[in-house]
PDB file of C-alpha atoms and ligand atoms in Angstrom:
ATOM      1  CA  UNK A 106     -59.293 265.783 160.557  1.00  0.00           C
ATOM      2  CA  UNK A 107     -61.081 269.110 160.140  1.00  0.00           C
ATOM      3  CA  UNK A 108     -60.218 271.371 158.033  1.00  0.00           C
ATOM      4  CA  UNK A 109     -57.756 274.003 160.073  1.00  0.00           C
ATOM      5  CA  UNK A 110     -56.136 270.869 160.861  1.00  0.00           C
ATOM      6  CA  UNK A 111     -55.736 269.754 157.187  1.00  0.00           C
ATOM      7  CA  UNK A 112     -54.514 272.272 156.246  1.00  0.00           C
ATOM      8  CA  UNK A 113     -51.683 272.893 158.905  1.00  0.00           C
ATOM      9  CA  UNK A 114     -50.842 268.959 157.967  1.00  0.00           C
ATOM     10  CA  UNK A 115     -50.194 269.799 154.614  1.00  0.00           C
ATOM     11  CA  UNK A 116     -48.075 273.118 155.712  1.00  0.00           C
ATOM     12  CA  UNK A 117     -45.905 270.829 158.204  1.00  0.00           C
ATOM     13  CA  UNK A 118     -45.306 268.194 155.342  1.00  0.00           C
ATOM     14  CA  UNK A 119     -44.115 270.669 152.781  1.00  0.00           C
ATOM     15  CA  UNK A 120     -42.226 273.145 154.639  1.00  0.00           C
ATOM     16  CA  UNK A 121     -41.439 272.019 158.559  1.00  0.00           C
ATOM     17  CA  UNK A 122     -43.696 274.511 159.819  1.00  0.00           C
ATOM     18  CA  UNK A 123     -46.824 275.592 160.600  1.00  0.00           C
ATOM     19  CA  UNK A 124     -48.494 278.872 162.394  1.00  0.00           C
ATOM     20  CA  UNK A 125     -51.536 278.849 164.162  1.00  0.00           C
ATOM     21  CA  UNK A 126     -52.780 282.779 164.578  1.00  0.00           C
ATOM     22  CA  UNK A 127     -54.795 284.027 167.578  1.00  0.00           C
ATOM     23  CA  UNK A 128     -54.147 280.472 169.719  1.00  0.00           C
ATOM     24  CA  UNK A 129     -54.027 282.190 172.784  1.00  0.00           C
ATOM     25  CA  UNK A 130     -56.280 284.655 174.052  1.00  0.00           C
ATOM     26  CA  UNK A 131     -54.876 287.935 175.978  1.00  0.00           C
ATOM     27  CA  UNK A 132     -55.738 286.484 179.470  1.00  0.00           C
ATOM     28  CA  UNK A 133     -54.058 283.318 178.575  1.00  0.00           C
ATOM     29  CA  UNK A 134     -51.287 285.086 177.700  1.00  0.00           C
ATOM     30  CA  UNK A 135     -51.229 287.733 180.691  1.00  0.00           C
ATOM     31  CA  UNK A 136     -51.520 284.074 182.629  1.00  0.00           C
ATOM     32  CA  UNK A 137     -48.641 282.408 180.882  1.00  0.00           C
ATOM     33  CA  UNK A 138     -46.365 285.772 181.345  1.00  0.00           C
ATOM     34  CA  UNK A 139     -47.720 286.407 184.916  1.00  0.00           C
ATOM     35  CA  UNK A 140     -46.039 282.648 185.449  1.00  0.00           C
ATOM     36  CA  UNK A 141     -42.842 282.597 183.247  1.00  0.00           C
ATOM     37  CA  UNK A 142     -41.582 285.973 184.234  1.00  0.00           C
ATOM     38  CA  UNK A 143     -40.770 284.731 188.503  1.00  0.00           C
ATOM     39  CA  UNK A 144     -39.102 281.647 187.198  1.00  0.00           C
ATOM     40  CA  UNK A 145     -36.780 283.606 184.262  1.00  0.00           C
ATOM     41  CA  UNK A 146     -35.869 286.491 186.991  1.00  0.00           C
ATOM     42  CA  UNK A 147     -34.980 283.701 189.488  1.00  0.00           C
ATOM     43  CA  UNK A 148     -32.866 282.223 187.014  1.00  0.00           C
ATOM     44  CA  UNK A 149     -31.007 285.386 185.483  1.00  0.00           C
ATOM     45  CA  UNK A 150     -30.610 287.055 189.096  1.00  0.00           C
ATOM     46  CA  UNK A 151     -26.991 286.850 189.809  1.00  0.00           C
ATOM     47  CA  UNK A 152     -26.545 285.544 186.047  1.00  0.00           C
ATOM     48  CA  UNK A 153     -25.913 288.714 183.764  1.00  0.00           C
ATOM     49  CA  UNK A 154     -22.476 288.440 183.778  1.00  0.00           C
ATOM     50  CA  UNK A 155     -22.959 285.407 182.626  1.00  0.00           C
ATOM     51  CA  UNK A 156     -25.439 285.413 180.340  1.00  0.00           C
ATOM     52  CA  UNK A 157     -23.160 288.560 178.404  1.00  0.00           C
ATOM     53  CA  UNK A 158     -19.864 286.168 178.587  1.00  0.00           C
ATOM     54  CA  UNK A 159     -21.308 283.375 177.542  1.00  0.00           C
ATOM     55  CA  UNK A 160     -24.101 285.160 175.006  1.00  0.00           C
ATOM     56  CA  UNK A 161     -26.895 283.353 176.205  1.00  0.00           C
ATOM     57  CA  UNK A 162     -30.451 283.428 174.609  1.00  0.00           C
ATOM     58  CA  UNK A 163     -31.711 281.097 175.974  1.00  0.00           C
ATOM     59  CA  UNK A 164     -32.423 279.424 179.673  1.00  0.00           C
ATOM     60  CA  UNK A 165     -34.608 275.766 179.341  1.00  0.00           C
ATOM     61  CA  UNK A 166     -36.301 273.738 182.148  1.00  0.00           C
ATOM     62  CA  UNK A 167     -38.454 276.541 183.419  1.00  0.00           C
ATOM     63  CA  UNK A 168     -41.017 273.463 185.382  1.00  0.00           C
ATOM     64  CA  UNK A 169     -38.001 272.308 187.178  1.00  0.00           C
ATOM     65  CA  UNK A 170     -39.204 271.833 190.604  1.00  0.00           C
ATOM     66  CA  UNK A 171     -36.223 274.369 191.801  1.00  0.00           C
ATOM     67  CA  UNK A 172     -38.382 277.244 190.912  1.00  0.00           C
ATOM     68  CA  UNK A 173     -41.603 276.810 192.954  1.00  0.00           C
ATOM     69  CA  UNK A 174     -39.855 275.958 196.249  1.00  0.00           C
ATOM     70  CA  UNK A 175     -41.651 279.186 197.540  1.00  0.00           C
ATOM     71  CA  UNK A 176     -45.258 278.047 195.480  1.00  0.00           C
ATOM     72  CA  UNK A 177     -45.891 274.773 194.314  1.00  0.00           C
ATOM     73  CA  UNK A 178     -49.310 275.390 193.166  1.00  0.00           C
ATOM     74  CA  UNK A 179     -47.403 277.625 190.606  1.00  0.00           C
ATOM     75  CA  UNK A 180     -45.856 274.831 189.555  1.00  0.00           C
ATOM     76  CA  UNK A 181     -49.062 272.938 188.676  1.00  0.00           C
ATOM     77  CA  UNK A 182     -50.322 276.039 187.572  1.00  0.00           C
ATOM     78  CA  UNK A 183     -47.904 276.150 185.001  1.00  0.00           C
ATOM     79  CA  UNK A 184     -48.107 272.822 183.950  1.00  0.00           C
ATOM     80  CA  UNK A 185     -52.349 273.267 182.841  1.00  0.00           C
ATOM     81  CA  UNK A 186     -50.963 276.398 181.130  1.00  0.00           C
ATOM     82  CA  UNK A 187     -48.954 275.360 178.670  1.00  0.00           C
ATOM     83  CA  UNK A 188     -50.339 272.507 177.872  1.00  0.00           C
ATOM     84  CA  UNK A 189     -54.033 273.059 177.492  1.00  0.00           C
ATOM     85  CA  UNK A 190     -56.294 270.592 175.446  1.00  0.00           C
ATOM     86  CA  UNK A 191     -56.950 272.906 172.870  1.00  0.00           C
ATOM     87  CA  UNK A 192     -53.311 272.237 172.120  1.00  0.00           C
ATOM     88  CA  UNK A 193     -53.072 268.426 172.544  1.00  0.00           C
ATOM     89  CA  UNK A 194     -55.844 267.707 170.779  1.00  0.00           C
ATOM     90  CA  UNK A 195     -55.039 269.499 167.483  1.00  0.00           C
ATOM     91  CA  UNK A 196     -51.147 268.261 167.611  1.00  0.00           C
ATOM     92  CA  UNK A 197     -52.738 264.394 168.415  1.00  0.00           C
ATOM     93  CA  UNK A 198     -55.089 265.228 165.446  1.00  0.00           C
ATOM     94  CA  UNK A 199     -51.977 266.347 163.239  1.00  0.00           C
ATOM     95  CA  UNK A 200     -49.185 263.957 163.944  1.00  0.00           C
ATOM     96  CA  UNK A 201     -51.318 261.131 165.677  1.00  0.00           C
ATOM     97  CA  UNK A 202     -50.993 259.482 169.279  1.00  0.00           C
ATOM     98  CA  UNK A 203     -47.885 259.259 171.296  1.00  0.00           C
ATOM     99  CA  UNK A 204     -46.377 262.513 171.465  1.00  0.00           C
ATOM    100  CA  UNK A 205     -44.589 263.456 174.713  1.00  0.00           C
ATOM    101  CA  UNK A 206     -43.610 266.098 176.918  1.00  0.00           C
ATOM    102  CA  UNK A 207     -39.608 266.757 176.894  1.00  0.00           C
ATOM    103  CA  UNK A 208     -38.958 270.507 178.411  1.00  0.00           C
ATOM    104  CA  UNK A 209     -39.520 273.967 177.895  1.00  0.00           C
ATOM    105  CA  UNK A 210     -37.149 276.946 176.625  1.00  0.00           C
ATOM    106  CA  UNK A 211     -37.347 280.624 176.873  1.00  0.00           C
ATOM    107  CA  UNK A 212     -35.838 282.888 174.469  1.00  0.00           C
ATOM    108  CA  UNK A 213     -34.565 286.425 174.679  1.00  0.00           C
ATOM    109  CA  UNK A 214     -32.402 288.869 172.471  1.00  0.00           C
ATOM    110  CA  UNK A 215     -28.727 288.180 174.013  1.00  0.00           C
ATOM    111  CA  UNK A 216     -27.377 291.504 175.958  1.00  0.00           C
ATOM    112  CA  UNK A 217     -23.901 290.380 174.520  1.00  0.00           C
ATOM    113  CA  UNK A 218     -24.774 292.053 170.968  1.00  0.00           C
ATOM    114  CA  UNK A 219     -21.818 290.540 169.284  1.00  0.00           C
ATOM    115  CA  UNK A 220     -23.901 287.480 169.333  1.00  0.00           C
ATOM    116  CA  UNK A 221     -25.243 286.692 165.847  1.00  0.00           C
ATOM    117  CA  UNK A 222     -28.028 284.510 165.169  1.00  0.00           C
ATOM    118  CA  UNK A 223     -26.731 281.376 164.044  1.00  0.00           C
ATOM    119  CA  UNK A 224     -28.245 278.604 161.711  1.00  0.00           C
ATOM    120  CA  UNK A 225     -28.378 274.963 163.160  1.00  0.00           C
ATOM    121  CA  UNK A 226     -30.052 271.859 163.444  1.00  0.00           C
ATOM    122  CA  UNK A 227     -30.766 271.187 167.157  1.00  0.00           C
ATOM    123  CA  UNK A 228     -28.832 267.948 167.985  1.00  0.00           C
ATOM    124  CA  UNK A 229     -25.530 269.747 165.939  1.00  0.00           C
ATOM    125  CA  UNK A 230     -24.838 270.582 169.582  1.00  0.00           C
ATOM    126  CA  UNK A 231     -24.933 267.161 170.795  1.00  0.00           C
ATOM    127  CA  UNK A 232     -22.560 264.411 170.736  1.00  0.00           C
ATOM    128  CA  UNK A 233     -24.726 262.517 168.020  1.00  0.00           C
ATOM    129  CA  UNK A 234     -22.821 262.475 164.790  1.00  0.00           C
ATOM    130  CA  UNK A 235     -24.226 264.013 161.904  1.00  0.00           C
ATOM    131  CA  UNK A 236     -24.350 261.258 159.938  1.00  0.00           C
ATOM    132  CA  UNK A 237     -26.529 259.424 161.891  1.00  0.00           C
ATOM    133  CA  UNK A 238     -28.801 262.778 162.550  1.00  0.00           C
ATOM    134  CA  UNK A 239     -29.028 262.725 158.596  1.00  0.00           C
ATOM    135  CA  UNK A 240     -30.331 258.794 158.478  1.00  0.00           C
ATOM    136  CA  UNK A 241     -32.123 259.715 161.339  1.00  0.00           C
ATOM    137  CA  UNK A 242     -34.279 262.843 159.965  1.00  0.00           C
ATOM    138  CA  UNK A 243     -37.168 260.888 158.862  1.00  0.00           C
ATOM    139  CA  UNK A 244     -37.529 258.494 161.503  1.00  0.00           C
ATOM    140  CA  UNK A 245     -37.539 261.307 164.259  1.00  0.00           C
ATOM    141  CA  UNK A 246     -40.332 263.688 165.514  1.00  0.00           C
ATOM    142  CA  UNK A 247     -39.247 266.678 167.319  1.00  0.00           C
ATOM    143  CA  UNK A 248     -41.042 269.904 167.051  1.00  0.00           C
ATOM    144  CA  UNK A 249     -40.846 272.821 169.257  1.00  0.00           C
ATOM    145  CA  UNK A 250     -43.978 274.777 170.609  1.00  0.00           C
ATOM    146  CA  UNK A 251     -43.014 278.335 170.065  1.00  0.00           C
ATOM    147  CA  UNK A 252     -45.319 280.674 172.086  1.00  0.00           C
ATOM    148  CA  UNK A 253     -44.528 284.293 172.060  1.00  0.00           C
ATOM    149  CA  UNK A 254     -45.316 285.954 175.622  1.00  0.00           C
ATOM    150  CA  UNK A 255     -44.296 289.563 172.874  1.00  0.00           C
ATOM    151  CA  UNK A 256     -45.116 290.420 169.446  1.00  0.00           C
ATOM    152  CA  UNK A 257     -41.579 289.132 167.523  1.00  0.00           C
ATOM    153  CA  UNK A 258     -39.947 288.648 163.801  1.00  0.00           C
ATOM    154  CA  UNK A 259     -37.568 286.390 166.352  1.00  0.00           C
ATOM    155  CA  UNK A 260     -37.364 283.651 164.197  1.00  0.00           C
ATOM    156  CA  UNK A 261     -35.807 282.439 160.739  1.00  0.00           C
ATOM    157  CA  UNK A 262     -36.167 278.643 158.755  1.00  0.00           C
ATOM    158  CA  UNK A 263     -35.122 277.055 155.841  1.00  0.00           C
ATOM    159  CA  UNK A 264     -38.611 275.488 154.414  1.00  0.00           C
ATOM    160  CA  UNK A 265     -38.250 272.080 153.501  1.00  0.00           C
ATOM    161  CA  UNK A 266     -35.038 271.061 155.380  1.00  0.00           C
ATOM    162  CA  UNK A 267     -36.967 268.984 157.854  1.00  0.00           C
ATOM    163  CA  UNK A 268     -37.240 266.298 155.113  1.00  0.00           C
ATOM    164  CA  UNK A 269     -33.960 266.679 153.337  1.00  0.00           C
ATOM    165  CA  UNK A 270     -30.160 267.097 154.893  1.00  0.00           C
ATOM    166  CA  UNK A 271     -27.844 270.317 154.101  1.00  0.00           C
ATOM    167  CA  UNK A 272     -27.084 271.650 150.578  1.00  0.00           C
ATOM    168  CA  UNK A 273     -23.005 271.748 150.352  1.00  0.00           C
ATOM    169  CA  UNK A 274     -23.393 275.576 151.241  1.00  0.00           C
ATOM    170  CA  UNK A 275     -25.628 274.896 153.885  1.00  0.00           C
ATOM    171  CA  UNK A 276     -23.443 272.017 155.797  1.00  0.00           C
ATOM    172  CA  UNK A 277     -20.020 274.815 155.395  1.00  0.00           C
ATOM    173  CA  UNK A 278     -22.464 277.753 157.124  1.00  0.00           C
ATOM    174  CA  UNK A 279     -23.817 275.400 159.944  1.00  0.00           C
ATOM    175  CA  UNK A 280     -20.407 274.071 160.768  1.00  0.00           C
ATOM    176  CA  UNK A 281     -18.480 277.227 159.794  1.00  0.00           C
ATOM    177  CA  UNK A 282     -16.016 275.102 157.232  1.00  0.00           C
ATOM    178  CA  UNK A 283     -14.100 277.008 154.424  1.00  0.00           C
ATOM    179  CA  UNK A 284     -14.189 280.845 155.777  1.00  0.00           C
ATOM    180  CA  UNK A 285     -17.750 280.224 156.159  1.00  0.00           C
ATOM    181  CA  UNK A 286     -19.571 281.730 159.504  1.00  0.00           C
ATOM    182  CA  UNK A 287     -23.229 280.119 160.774  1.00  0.00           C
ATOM    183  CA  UNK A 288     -24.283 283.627 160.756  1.00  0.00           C
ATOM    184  CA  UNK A 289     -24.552 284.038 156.977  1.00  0.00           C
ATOM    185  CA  UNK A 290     -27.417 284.786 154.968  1.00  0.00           C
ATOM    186  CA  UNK A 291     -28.916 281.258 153.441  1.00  0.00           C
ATOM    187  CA  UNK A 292     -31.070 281.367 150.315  1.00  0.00           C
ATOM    188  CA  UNK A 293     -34.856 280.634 150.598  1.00  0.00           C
ATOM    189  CA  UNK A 294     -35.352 281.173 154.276  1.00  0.00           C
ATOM    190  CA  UNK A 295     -38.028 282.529 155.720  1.00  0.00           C
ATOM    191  CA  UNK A 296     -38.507 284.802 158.308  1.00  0.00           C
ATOM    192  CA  UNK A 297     -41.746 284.114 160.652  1.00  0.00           C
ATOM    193  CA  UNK A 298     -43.458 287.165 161.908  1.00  0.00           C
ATOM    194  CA  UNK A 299     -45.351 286.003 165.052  1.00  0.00           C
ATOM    195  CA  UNK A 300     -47.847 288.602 167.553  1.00  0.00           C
ATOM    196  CA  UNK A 301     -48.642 287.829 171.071  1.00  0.00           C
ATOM    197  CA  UNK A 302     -51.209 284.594 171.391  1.00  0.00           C
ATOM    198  CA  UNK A 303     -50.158 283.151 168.255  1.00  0.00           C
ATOM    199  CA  UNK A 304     -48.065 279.651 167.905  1.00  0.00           C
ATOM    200  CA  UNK A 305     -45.668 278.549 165.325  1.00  0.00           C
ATOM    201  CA  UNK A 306     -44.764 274.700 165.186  1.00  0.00           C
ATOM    202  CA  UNK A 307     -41.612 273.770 163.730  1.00  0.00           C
ATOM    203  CA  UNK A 308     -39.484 270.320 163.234  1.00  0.00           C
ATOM    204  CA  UNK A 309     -36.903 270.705 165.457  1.00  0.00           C
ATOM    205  CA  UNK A 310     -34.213 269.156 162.871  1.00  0.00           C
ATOM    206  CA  UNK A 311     -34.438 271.478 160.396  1.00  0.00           C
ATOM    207  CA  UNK A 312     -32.381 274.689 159.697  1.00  0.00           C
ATOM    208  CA  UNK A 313     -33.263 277.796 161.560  1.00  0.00           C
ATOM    209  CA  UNK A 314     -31.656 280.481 163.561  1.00  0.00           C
ATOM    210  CA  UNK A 315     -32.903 283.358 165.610  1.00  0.00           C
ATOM    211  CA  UNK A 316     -33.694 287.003 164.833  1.00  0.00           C
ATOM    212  CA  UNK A 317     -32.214 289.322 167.329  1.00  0.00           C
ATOM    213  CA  UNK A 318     -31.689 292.613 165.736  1.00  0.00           C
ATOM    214  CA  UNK A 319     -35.882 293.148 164.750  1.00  0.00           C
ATOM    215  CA  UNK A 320     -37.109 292.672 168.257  1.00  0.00           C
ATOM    216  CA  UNK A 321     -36.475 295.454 170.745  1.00  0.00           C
ATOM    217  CA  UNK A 322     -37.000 292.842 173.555  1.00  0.00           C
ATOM    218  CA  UNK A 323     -38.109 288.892 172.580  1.00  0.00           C
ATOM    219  CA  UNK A 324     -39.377 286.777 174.943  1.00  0.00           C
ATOM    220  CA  UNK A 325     -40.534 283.668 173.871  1.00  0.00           C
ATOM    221  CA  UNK A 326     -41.629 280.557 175.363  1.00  0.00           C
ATOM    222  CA  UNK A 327     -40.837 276.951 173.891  1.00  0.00           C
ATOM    223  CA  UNK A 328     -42.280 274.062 174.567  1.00  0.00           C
ATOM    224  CA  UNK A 329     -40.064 270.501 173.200  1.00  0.00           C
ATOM    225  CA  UNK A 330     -42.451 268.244 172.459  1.00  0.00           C
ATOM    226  CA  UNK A 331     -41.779 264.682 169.966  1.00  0.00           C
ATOM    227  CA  UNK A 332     -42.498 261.265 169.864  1.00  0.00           C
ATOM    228  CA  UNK A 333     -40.205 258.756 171.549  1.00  0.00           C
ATOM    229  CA  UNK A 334     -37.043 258.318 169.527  1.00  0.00           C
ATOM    230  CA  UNK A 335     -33.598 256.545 171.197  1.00  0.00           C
ATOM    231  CA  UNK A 336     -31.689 259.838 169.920  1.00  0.00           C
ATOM    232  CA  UNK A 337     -33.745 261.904 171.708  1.00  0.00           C
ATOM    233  CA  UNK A 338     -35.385 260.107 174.402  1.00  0.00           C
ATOM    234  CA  UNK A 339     -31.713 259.779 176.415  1.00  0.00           C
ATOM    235  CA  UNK A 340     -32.324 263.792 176.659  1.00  0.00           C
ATOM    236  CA  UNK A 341     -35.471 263.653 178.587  1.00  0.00           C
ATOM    237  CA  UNK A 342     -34.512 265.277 182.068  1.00  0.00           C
ATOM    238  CA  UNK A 343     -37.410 263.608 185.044  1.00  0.00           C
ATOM    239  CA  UNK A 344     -36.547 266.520 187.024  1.00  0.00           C
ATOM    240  CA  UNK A 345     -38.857 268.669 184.291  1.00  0.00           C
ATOM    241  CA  UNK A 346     -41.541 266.331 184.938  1.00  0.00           C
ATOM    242  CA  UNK A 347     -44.200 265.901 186.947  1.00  0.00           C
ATOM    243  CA  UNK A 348     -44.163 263.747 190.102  1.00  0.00           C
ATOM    244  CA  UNK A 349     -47.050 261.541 190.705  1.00  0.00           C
ATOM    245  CA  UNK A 350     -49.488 263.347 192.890  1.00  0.00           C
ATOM    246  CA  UNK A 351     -48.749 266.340 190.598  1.00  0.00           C
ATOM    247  CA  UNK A 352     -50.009 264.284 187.539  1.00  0.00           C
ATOM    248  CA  UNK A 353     -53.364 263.117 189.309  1.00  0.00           C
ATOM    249  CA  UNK A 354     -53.934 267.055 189.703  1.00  0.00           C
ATOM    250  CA  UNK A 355     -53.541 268.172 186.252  1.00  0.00           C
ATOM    251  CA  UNK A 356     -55.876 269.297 183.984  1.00  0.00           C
ATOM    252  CA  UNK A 357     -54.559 267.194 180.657  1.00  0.00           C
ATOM    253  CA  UNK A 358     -52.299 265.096 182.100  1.00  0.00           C
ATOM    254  CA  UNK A 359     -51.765 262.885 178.683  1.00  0.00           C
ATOM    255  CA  UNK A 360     -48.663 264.018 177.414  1.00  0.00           C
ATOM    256  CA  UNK A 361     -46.861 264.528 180.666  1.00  0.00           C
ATOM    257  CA  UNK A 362     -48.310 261.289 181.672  1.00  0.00           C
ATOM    258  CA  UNK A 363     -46.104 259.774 178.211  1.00  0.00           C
ATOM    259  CA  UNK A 364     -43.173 261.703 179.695  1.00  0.00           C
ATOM    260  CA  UNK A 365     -43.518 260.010 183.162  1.00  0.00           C
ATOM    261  CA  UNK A 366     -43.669 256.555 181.799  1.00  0.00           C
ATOM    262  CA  UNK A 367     -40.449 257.198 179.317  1.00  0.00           C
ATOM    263  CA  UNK A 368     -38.787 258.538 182.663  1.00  0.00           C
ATOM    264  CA  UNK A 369     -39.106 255.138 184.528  1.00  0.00           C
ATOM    265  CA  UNK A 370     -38.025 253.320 181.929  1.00  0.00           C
TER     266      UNK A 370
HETATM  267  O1  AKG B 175     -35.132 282.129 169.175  1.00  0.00           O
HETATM  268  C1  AKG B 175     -33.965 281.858 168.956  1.00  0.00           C
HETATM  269  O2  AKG B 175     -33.059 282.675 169.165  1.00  0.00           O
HETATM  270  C2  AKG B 175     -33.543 280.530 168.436  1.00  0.00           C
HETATM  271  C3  AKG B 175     -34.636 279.522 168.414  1.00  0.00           C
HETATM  272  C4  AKG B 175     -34.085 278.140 168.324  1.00  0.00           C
HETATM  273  O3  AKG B 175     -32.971 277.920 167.957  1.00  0.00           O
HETATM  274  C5  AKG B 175     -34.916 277.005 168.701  1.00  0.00           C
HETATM  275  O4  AKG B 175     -36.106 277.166 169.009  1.00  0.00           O
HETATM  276  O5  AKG B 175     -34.364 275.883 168.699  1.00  0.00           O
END
């Protein structure tokens, strides 16, 4: 490995996390916002009532093939964007062949204000019980991409918990037992200032939460991206993907290629 890599290795194994500053140039990130911002107004139009009801902050699948009935080149466009072989090739170099695809995410600050950020492990939401998430922790890589299209402090973590489970205070916050609420302050977090172009990695299993109330307007793009695990693996949605004359187009068609093949099976 050289040494950038080494060195974000070593960052991921002690604290979940990892920030890589000035990834992106400005026309790479003019290009990625010039492509997300059609497929999140096509998806909030009609939506804000919604989105306030509901306090979304969130919309995922933004390479569903839904979006690009009017463009598909945008499609494939967007598919070289975010996955450039800069990227692939310092990830492969980090956490070593086999890493996959799964979706993408955008995040924004909620209109509904009385939406608080809220800590959580990401399968809390599933039907998975947390037991087996617990035995599961160290056996499982999933890591989200984060690329801010704006300048953000949009994002909070607990250092460490990617490789250990909840504290007793920290399982009664997440699952709001004993008066508790998820939207308490937890000891030793950290909060991750990001600017336009640069990346943070993060384990998607361990604690974190969103910052709403520093950002006058977040938009931030996420890409899921792991190694095949049965937990997660039942998750992966083919309709993100790919199809197979879209693949033989690409410019770095490995990890989508991964994707296709856990897809079919
Ligand atoms: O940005 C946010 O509001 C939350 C981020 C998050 O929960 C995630 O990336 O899983």
């Amino acid at each position: 490995m050289k040494q950038a890599e080494l060195s974000s290795a070593k960052e991921y194994e002690d604290q979940g996390y990892f920030i890589l500053r000035n990834f992106f140039n400005s026309q790479e990130i003019a290009h990625l916002t010039a492509l997300v911002d059609p497929i999140f107004l096509q998806w909030r139009d009609g939506k804000e009532a919604l989105i306030f009801e509901h306090k979304l902050l969130n919309m995922h699948s933004l390479t569903h093939a839904g979006y690009f009935e009017q463009s598909q080149t945008q499609r494939l466009a967007l598919f070289n964007a975010i996955l450039p072989t800069k990227l692939t090739q310092y990830l492969d170099a980090l956490f070593g062949e086999g890493l996959y695809f799964h979706n993408t995410q955008l995040f924004f600050n909620p209109t509904n204000k009385a939406h608080l950020p809220y800590w959580h492990r990401d399968m809390q939401y599933s039907p998975i019980a947390d037991e087996l998430q617990a035995s599961e922790l160290l056996n499982m890589l999933s890591l989200h991409v984060r690329i801010p299209l704006l300048d953000e402090t949009g994002v909070e973590l607990i250092p460490g918990s990617h490789k250990r489970w909840d504290t007793e205070l920290e399982r009664k916050v997440r699952f709001e037992l004993d008066e508790h609420e998820n939207s308490e302050t937890l000891a030793d977090s950290k909060l991750i200032a990001l600017s336009a172009g640069d990346l943070l990695i993060f384990n998607a299993q361990m604690l974190h939460r969103g910052n709403y109330a520093l950002n006058h307007e977040r938009k931030a793009l996420d890409l899921c991206i792991g190694k095949p695990h049965p937990l997660s693996i039942e998750f992966l949605d083919k309709s993100v993907l790919p199809t197979s004359q879209e693949l033989a187009q690409l410019d770095n068609p490995s990890w989508f290629q991964a994707a296709y093949q856990l897809g079919k099976a």
